[in-house]
Coordinates of C-alpha atoms and ligand atoms in Angstrom, one line a residue:
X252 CA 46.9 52.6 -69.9
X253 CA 50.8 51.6 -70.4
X254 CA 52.1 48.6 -69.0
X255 CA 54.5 50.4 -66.4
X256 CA 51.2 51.9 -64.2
X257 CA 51.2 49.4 -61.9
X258 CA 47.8 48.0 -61.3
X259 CA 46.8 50.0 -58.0
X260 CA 46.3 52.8 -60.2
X261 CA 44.8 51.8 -63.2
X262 CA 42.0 50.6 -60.6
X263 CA 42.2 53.9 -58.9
X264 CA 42.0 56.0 -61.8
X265 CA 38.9 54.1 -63.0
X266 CA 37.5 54.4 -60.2
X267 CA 38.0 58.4 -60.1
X268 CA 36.2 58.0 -63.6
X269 CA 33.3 57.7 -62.0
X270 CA 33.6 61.3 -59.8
X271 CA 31.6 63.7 -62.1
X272 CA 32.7 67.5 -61.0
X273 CA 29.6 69.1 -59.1
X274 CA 27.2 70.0 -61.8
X275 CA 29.0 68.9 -64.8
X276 CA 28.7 65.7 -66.7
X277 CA 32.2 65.2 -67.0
X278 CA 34.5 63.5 -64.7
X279 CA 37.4 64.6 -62.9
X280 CA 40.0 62.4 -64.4
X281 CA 39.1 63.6 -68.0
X282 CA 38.9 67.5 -66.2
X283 CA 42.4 66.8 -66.1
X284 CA 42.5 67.7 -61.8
X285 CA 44.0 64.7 -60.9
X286 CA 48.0 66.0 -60.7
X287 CA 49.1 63.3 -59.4
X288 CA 48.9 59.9 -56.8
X289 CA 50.9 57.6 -54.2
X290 CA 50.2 54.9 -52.6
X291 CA 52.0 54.6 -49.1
X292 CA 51.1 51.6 -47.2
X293 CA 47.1 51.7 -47.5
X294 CA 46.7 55.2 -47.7
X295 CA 46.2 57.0 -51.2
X296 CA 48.0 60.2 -51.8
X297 CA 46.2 62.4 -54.2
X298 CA 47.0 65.6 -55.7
X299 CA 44.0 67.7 -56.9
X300 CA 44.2 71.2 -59.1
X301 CA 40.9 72.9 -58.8
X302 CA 40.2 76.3 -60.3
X303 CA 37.2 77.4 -58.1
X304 CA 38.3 78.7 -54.6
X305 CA 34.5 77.4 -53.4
X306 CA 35.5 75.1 -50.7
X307 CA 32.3 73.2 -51.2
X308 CA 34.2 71.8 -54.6
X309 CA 37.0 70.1 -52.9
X310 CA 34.0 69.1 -49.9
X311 CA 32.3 67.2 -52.1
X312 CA 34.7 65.5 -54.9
X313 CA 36.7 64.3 -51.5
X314 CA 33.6 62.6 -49.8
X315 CA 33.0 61.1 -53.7
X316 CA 36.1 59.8 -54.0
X317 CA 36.0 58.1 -50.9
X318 CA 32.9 56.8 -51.6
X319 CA 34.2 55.4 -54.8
X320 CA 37.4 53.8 -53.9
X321 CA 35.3 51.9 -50.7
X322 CA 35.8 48.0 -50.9
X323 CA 39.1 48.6 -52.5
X324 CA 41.3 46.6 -50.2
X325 CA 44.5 48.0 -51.2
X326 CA 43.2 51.4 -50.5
X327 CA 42.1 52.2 -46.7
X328 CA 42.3 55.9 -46.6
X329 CA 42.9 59.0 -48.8
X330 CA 44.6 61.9 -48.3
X331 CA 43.6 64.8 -50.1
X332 CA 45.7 67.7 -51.0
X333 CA 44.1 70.4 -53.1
X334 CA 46.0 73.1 -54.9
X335 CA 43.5 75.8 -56.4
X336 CA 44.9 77.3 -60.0
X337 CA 43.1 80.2 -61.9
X338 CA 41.3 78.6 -65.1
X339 CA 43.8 79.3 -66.9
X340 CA 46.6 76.8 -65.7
X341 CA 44.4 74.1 -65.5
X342 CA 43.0 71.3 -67.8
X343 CA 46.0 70.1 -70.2
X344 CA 46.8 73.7 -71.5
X345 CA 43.6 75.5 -70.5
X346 CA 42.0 78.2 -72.9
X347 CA 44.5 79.4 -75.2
X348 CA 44.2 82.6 -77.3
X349 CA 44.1 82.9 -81.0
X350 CA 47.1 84.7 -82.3
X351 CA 46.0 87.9 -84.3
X352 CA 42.2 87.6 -83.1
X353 CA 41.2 90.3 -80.8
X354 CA 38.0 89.3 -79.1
X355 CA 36.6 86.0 -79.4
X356 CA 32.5 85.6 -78.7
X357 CA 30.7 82.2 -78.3
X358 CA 26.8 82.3 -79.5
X359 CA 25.1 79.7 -77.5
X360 CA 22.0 77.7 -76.4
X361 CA 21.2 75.1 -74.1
X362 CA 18.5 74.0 -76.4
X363 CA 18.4 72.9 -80.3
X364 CA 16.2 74.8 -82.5
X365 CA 16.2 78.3 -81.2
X366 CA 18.0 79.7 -83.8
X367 CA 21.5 80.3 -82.3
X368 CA 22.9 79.8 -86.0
X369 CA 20.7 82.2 -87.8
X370 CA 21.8 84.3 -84.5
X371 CA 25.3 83.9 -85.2
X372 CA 25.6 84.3 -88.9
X373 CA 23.2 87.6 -88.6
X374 CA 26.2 88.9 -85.9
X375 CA 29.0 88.0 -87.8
X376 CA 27.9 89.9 -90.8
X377 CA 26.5 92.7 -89.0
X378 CA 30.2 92.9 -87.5
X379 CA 31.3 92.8 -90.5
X380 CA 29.3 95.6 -92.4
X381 CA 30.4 98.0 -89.4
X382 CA 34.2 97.2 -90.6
X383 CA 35.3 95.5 -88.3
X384 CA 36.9 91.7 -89.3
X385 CA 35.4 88.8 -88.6
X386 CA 35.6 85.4 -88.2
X387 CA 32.9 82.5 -88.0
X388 CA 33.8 79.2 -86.9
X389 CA 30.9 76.7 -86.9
X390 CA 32.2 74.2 -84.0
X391 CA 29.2 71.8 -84.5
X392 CA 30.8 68.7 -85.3
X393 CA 27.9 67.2 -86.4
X394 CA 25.6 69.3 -88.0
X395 CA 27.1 72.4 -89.2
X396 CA 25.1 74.7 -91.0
X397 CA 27.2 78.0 -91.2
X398 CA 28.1 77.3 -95.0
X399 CA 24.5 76.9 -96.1
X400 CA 23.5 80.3 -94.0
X401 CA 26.0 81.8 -95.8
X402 CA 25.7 80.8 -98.7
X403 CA 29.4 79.2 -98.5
X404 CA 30.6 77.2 -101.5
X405 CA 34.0 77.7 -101.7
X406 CA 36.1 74.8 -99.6
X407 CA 38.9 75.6 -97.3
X408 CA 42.7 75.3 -98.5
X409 CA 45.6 74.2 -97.0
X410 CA 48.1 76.9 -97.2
X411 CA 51.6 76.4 -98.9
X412 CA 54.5 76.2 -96.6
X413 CA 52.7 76.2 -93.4
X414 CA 50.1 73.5 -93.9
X415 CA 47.4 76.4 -92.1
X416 CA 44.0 75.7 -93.5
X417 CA 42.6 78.8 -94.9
X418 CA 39.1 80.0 -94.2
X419 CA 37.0 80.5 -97.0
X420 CA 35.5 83.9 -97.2
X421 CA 31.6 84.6 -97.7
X422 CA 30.2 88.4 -97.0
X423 CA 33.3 89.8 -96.0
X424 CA 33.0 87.1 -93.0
X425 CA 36.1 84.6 -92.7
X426 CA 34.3 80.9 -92.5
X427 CA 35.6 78.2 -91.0
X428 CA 33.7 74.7 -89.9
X429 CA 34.7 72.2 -87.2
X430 CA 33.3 70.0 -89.3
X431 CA 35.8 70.4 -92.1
X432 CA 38.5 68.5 -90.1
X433 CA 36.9 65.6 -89.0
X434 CA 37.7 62.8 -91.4
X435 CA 35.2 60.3 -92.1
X436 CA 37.0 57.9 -90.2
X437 CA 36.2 59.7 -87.1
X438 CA 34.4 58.4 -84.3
X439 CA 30.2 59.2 -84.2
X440 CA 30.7 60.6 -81.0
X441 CA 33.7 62.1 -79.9
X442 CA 34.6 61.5 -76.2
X443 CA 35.6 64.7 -74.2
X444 CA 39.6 64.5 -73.6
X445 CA 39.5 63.9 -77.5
X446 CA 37.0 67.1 -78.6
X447 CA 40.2 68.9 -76.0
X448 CA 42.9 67.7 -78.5
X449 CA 40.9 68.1 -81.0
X450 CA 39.8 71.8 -80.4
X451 CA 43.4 72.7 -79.3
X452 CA 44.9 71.3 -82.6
X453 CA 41.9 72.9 -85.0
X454 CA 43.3 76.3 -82.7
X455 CA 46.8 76.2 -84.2
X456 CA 45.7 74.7 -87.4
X457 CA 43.3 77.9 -88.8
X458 CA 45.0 80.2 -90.5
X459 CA 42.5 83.2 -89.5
X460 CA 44.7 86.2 -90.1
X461 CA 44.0 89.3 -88.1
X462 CA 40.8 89.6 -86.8
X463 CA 39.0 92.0 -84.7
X464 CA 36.3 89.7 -83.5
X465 CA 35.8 85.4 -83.8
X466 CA 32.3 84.3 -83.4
X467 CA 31.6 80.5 -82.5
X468 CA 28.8 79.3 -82.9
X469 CA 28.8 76.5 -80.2
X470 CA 26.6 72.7 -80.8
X471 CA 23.6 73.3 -78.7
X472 CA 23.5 72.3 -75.0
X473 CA 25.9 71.8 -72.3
X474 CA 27.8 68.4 -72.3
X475 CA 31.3 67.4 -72.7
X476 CA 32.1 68.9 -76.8
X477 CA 30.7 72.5 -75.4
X478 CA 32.6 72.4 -72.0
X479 CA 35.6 71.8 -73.5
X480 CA 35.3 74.5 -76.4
X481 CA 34.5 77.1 -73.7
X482 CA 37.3 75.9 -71.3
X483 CA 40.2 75.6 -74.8
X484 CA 39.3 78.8 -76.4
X485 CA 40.3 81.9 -74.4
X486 CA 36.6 83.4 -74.7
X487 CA 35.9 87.3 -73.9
X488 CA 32.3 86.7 -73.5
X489 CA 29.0 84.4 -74.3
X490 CA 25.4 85.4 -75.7
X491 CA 22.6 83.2 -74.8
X492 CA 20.0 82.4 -77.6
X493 CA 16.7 81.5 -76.3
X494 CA 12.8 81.7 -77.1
X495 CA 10.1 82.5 -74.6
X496 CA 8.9 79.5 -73.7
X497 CA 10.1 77.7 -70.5
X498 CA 11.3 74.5 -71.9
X499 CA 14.0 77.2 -73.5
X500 CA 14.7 78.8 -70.9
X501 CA 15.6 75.8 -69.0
X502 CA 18.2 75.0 -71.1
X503 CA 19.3 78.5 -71.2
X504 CA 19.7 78.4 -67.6
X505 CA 22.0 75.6 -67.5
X506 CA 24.4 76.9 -70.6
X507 CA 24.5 80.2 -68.4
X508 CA 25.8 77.9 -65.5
X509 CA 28.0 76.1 -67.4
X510 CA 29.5 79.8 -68.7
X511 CA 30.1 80.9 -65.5
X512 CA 31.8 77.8 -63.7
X513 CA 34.5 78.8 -66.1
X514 CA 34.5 82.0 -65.3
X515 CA 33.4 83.0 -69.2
X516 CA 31.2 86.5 -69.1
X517 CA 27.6 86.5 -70.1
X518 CA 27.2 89.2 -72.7
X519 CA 23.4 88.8 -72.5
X520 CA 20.6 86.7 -73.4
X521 CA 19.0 87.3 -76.9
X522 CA 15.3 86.0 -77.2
X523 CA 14.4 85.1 -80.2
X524 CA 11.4 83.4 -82.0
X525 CA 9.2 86.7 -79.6
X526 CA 6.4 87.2 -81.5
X527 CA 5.2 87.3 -85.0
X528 CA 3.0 90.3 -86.7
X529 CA 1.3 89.4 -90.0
X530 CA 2.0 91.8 -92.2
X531 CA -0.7 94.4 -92.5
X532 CA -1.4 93.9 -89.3
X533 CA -0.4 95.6 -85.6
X534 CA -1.2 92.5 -83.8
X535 CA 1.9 90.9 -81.8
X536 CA 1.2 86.6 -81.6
X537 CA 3.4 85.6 -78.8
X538 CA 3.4 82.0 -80.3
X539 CA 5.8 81.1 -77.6
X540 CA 5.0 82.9 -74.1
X541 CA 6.1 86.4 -73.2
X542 CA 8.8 88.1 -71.7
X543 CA 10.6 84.6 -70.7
X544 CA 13.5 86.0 -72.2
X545 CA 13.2 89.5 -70.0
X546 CA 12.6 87.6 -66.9
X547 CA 15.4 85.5 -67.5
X548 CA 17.7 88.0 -67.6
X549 CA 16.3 89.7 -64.7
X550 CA 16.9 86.9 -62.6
X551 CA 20.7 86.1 -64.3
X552 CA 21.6 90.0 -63.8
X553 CA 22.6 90.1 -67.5
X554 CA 21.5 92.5 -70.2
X555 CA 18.8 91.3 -72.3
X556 CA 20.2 92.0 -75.9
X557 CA 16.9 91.7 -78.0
X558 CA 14.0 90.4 -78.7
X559 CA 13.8 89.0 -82.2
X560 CA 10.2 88.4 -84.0
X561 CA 9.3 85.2 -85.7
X562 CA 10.2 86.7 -89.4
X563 CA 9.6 84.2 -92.5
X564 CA 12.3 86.4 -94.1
X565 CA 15.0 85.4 -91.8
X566 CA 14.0 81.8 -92.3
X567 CA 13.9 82.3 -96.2
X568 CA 17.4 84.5 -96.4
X569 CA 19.1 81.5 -94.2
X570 CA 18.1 79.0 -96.6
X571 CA 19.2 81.0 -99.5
X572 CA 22.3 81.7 -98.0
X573 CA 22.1 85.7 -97.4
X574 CA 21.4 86.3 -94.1
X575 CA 18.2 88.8 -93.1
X576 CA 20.5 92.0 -92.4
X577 CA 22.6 91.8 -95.8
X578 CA 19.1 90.6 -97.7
X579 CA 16.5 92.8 -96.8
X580 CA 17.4 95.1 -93.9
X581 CA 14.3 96.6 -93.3
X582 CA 12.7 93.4 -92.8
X583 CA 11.6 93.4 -89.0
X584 CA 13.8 90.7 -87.8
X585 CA 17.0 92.6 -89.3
X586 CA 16.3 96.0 -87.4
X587 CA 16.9 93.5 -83.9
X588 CA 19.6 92.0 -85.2
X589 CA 21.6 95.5 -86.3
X590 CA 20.8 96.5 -82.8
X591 CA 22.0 93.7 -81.2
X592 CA 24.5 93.6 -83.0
X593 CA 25.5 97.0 -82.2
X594 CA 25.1 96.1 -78.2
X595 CA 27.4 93.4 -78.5
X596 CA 30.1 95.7 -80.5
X597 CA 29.7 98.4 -77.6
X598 CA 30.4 95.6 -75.2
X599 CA 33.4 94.5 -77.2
X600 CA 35.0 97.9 -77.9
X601 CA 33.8 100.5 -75.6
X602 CA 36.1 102.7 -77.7
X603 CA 34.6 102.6 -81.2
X604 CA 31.4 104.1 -82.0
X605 CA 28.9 101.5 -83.4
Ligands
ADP15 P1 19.7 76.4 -84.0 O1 21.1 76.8 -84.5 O2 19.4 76.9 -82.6 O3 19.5 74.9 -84.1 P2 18.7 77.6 -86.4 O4 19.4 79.0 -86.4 O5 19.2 76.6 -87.3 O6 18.6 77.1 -84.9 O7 17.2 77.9 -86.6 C1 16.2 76.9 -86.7 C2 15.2 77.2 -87.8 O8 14.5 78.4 -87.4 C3 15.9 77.6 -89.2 O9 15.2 77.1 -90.2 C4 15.9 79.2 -89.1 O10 15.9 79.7 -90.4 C5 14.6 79.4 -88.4 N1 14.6 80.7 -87.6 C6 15.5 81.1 -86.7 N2 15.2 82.3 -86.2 C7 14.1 82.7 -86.8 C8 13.2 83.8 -86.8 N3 13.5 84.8 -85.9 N4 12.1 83.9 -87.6 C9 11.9 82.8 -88.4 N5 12.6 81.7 -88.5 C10 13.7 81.6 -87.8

């Protein structure tokens, strides 16, 4: 904090570091809704920007920050004004579009391990063989694995005059990797306010062209690095990878939450890891539970988009860097893919036929 805040507020502030917004980890200082304070005599003057017209919000950060600034002698009551701002205005800049990208779809999970990658690499180039052009950025900071899936060995450049890093290209799919921009001087663990500058600065710095559809495939879960990707990036819709089983779906549940509190649309949820059939055989092995997937969706009132078998071959053409729908389409895993892939184009473009 700079030396001109005088010191009522730096204890204030760190204080209101301590309110988490209802149901998120983050708190409402880094959320950017604190617009402003006073101090008049004893009683704090604070400015709130809230984008949820749910009075219950407002209810409950209030009697928090109450709470938090009790035994504070310089502070003996708070005045709350709340001002309540579409998404869009709040935050520092809130979710910006990508110039010359059309529709912009996030591929997420709450859960590691479910295969949202091999999920998100099988869309992209299943976007792509329809002709349409696409764009995959891999916003795991930490462990991105979109250049291995696809087969990816050509770096990035910087292009000439405008400093814009250029995506490299791999099955007609532009591919681009948070990961790329980090420097290894950065931080383990980036802290949320900086994943926002971040995020907003790797926005303007891709050079992505025109594109008809961007797919990110978000980190797993639902903490500070994927709250701010879905509130920076101006997304059109989310699909929710999951497997049967409940310890899943429990994840699932809370990255569906976390979608909606920022008013981001749930394409659907796509259950993968179903069942497996040996070959030569008819007999389904639900290895994880049945129908969670189904059920889920029920419940959420979203589409269920698929339900993708165990398949060795999608596991093998991942590692190898060809994903299952280029590599061996008629493998059983690729004919859910194309078809969910399909879905999520119909979504997208109502106009086109898929
Ligand atoms: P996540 O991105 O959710 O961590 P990945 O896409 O990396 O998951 O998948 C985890 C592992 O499971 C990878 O080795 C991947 O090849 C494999 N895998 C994903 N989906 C399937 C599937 N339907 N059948 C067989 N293996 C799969």
């Amino acid at each position: 904090m700079s030396e001109d805040v005088p010191v009522w507020q730096e204890e204030v502030v760190q204080r209101l570091r301590g309110v988490k917004y209802p149901g998120f980890s983050r708190d409402i200082v880094s959320f950017g809704l604190v617009q402003d304070m006073t101090l008049e005599g004893t009683e704090l003057k604070l400015r709130l920007k809230l984008t949820t017209p749910d009075p219950a919000v407002p209810e409950k950060i209030g009697k928090e920050i109450r709470d938090c600034l009790k035994g504070y002698a310089l502070v003996k009551s708070v005045a709350i004004e709340t001002e309540v701002a579409p998404p869009q205005a709040t935050a520092s800049t809130g979710p910006q579009e990508i110039s010359g990208v059309r529709k912009i779809v996030a591929v997420a999970s709450g859960k590691g391990g479910v295969g949202k990658s091999t999920v998100a690499a099988n869309l992209a180039v299943s976007l792509a063989k329809k002709g349409l052009k696409v764009g995959l950025c891999d916003c795991d900071l930490y462990g991105p694995s979109q250049a291995m899936m696809l087969g990816c060995q050509d770096g990035v450049r910087v292009e000439e005059g405008t400093e814009r890093i250029v995506p490299a290209e791999c099955h007609g799919v532009k591919l681009m990797s948070m990961g790329m921009l980090l420097g290894d001087d950065s931080p383990a663990a980036l802290r949320g306010p900086m994943v926002t500058r971040f995020t907003q600065q790797f926005l303007r710095q891709v050079a992505w062209g025109d594109l008809d559809v961007l797919v990110l495939d978000l980190p797993p879960g639902t903490g500070d690095i994927q709250l701010t990707i879905v509130q920076t990036v101006a997304l059109d819709g989310a699909v929710i990878v999951t497997t049967p089983q409940e310890v899943a779906l429990v994840d699932a549940r809370k990255a569906i939450a976390m979608f909606r509190k920022v008013n981001v649309t749930i394409l659907g949820i796509l259950e993968n890891m179903s069942y497996f059939v040996a070959p030569g055989s008819a007999e389904r092995h639900e290895i994880f539970g049945s129908g969670g997937g189904k059920r889920e969706a029920q419940r959420q009132s979203v589409p269920l988009l698929g339900e993708i078998p165990l398949d060795p071959e999608a596991r093998r053409c991942g590692d190898e860097g060809k994903p299952v729908v280029l590599a061996n389409s008629s493998s059983p895993s690729a004919k859910v893919f194309s078809d969910f892939a399909s879905q999520v184009t119909k979504i997208l473009f109502p106009n086109i036929s898929s």
